Structures are given as C-alpha cells and as structure tokens.
Coordinates of C-alpha atoms in Angstrom, one line a residue:
X1034 CA 40.8 22.5 16.3
X1035 CA 40.6 19.8 13.7
X1036 CA 43.2 19.5 11.0
X1037 CA 42.0 19.6 7.4
X1038 CA 42.3 16.4 5.4
X1039 CA 44.4 16.7 2.3
X1040 CA 42.2 16.3 -0.8
X1041 CA 44.8 15.0 -3.1
X1042 CA 45.9 11.5 -4.0
X1043 CA 49.7 11.1 -4.4
X1044 CA 49.9 8.7 -7.3
X1045 CA 53.6 9.2 -7.7
X1046 CA 54.4 7.3 -4.5
X1047 CA 53.2 4.0 -5.9
X1048 CA 55.4 1.8 -8.0
X1049 CA 53.8 0.2 -11.1
X1050 CA 54.1 -3.3 -9.7
X1051 CA 53.1 -2.5 -6.1
X1052 CA 50.0 -4.3 -4.7
X1053 CA 49.2 -1.6 -2.1
X1054 CA 45.9 0.2 -2.8
X1055 CA 45.3 3.8 -2.0
X1056 CA 42.8 4.9 0.5
X1057 CA 39.8 6.8 -0.9
X1058 CA 39.9 10.6 -0.6
X1059 CA 38.6 11.7 2.8
X1060 CA 39.2 8.3 4.4
X1061 CA 40.6 8.4 8.0
X1062 CA 42.1 5.2 9.2
X1063 CA 41.8 6.3 12.8
X1064 CA 38.0 6.5 12.4
X1065 CA 37.7 2.9 11.3
X1066 CA 36.3 0.4 13.8
X1067 CA 38.7 -1.9 15.4
X1068 CA 37.7 -5.5 15.9
X1069 CA 35.3 -7.8 14.0
X1070 CA 31.9 -6.6 12.9
X1071 CA 29.0 -8.4 14.7
X1072 CA 26.2 -9.0 12.4
X1073 CA 24.8 -12.4 13.3
X1074 CA 21.1 -13.3 12.9
X1075 CA 20.8 -14.1 16.6
X1076 CA 21.7 -10.5 17.5
X1077 CA 19.1 -9.2 15.1
X1078 CA 16.4 -11.4 16.5
X1079 CA 17.0 -10.4 20.1
X1080 CA 17.0 -6.7 19.6
X1081 CA 13.6 -5.5 21.0
X1082 CA 14.1 -1.9 19.8
X1083 CA 14.6 -3.1 16.2
X1084 CA 11.5 -5.2 16.5
X1085 CA 9.4 -2.4 17.8
X1086 CA 10.8 0.0 15.1
X1087 CA 9.9 -2.5 12.4
X1088 CA 6.5 -3.0 13.9
X1089 CA 5.9 0.8 13.9
X1090 CA 7.1 1.0 10.3
X1091 CA 4.6 -1.7 9.3
X1092 CA 1.7 0.2 11.0
X1093 CA 2.8 3.4 9.3
X1094 CA 2.8 1.6 6.0
X1095 CA -0.7 0.2 6.8
X1096 CA -2.2 3.6 7.6
X1097 CA -0.4 5.5 4.8
X1098 CA -3.2 5.2 2.2
X1099 CA -5.7 6.8 4.7
X1100 CA -5.0 10.3 3.4
X1101 CA -5.2 9.2 -0.2
X1102 CA -8.5 7.5 0.4
X1103 CA -9.8 10.5 2.2
X1104 CA -8.9 12.6 -0.8
X1105 CA -10.5 10.2 -3.2
X1106 CA -13.7 10.1 -1.2
X1107 CA -13.8 14.0 -1.1
X1108 CA -13.2 14.1 -4.9
X1109 CA -16.0 11.6 -5.5
X1110 CA -18.3 13.6 -3.2
X1111 CA -17.5 16.8 -5.1
X1112 CA -18.2 15.2 -8.4
X1113 CA -21.9 14.8 -7.5
X1114 CA -24.4 12.0 -8.1
X1115 CA -25.1 12.7 -11.7
X1116 CA -24.3 10.3 -14.4
X1117 CA -21.3 11.9 -16.1
X1118 CA -18.1 10.4 -17.3
X1119 CA -16.0 12.0 -14.5
X1120 CA -18.3 10.6 -11.7
X1121 CA -18.4 7.2 -13.3
X1122 CA -14.6 7.1 -13.6
X1123 CA -14.2 8.2 -10.0
X1124 CA -16.7 5.5 -8.9
X1125 CA -14.9 2.9 -10.9
X1126 CA -11.6 3.9 -9.3
X1127 CA -13.3 3.9 -5.8
X1128 CA -14.3 0.3 -6.5
X1129 CA -11.3 -1.1 -8.3
X1130 CA -8.4 0.4 -6.4
X1131 CA -9.3 -1.2 -3.0
X1132 CA -9.9 -4.6 -4.5
X1133 CA -6.5 -4.5 -6.2
X1134 CA -4.8 -3.3 -3.0
X1135 CA -6.4 -6.0 -0.8
X1136 CA -5.3 -8.7 -3.3
X1137 CA -1.7 -7.4 -3.3
X1138 CA -1.6 -6.8 0.5
X1139 CA 0.4 -10.1 0.9
X1140 CA 3.3 -8.6 -1.2
X1141 CA 3.2 -5.3 0.7
X1142 CA 3.4 -7.0 4.2
X1143 CA 5.8 -10.0 3.7
X1144 CA 7.0 -12.2 6.5
X1145 CA 10.5 -11.3 7.7
X1146 CA 12.8 -14.4 7.9
X1147 CA 15.2 -12.5 10.3
X1148 CA 12.4 -11.7 12.7
X1149 CA 9.9 -14.5 12.9
X1150 CA 8.1 -12.8 15.9
X1151 CA 7.3 -9.8 13.9
X1152 CA 3.5 -9.4 13.6
X1153 CA 2.5 -8.7 10.0
X1154 CA -1.1 -9.8 10.3
X1155 CA -2.3 -6.9 12.4
X1156 CA -1.0 -4.2 10.0
X1157 CA -2.3 -6.2 7.1
X1158 CA -5.8 -6.3 8.7
X1159 CA -5.7 -2.6 9.4
X1160 CA -4.7 -2.0 5.7
X1161 CA -7.5 -4.1 4.4
X1162 CA -10.0 -2.4 6.8
X1163 CA -9.0 1.0 5.4
X1164 CA -9.4 -0.3 1.9
X1165 CA -12.8 -1.7 2.7
X1166 CA -13.8 1.7 3.9
X1167 CA -13.0 3.1 0.4
X1168 CA -14.9 0.2 -1.2
X1169 CA -17.9 1.0 1.1
X1170 CA -17.8 4.6 0.0
X1171 CA -17.7 3.5 -3.6
X1172 CA -20.8 1.4 -3.1
X1173 CA -22.5 4.3 -1.4
X1174 CA -21.6 6.5 -4.4
X1175 CA -23.1 3.9 -6.8
X1176 CA -26.3 3.8 -4.7
X1177 CA -26.5 7.6 -4.8
X1178 CA -26.1 7.6 -8.6
X1179 CA -28.9 5.0 -8.9
X1180 CA -26.6 2.4 -10.4
X1181 CA -26.7 -0.2 -7.5
X1182 CA -29.7 -2.6 -8.0
X1183 CA -31.3 -2.8 -4.6
X1184 CA -35.0 -2.9 -5.3
X1185 CA -37.1 -5.6 -7.0
X1186 CA -38.0 -3.2 -9.8
X1187 CA -34.4 -3.1 -10.8
X1188 CA -34.6 -6.8 -11.6
X1189 CA -38.0 -6.6 -13.5
X1190 CA -36.5 -7.9 -16.7
X1191 CA -35.4 -11.1 -15.1
X1192 CA -38.8 -11.9 -13.5
X1193 CA -41.1 -14.3 -15.2
X1194 CA -44.5 -13.3 -16.3
X1195 CA -47.3 -14.7 -14.1
X1196 CA -49.7 -17.2 -15.8
X1197 CA -53.1 -15.8 -16.7
X1198 CA -56.1 -17.0 -14.7
X1199 CA -58.9 -15.2 -16.6
X1200 CA -59.7 -14.9 -20.3
X1201 CA -61.8 -12.2 -21.8
X1202 CA -63.0 -11.9 -25.4
X1203 CA -65.0 -9.2 -27.2
X1204 CA -68.3 -10.0 -28.8
X1205 CA -70.5 -8.3 -31.3

C-alpha cells in the first residue's frame, strides 16, 4: 500500500541565510527522471508516429468546418428564397465567410520548421475545397433569390440602343 505524502512544508528547518530551496508540496524525488533529457531536433524529425499524428491533426483541422458549413447551408435553405433581411444576411455570410477563410488558410496551416516533411498542402486544399462548397451554395442561394444576373435581360440597362433604320411621320 502506498504511503501518504505529507502535505506540509517545514519552514522551521531552514536557516535565514541558507541557499537550499524546498521541494514543492507533493513532489517526490524518486519519481524524477534520472539522466539528461533528450529533446533534440533530430529526434523530433525522425519520429514517424509524431509525424503521422501531426498529419492527422492537420486533416482534422481541415475538415472541422464541415459541420458548421452544413449547418449554415441548412439555415440558408430554411430561410427560403424570398427577399427578406434574414435571407439576405444569411446569403452574405455564405459568400463572405468562405472567401475570408480561404484567404487566411495560410495562417491556419503554417509550415512546421521542426518537421519539414510534414505535408500542409493537402489539408489546406481540402479546407479550401470545403470552403468552395459553401461559396457554391451561396451562389446557388443568390440564384434562387433572383439576385444573380445570369440572363441578358438582367443587363438591359447596359446595352446600347440599336440605330433606327426607318423613319415614319404623320401627315394630315
């Protein structure tokens, strides 16, 4: 059976001019590691388990917005295709959030100097593809609302008036 550690610090044992520091409460010197700590950059680079773990964490970070994007698309679908303030704000968010996320994807997936063989491009491309799906749904929502100019009649104000070829006048 394990012995209980004393949870008191005997401060009376120390002299005023003594340089010996007390161990913190709960510290057991027998549990401390013996020998030097090995934390070289070469050992970090050669660890394949650490590399695969970091790669999995990058892919988990890349696919994390998938649930949020699914929820946003569901909310936009539930808001309908009418021109109301809520559906316009939802559509604006569907269009602006992925653009901002794609622009800032370089900061979300930085290169690791300790592991140069770590692949950050694939998770970044997966992340951007997921964001492009949300952007595509936002454009689909704009088209459903009738706010996406796809037909020539949407651009009628920019078309020039054709020149007249005939002239008619009234006589009495």
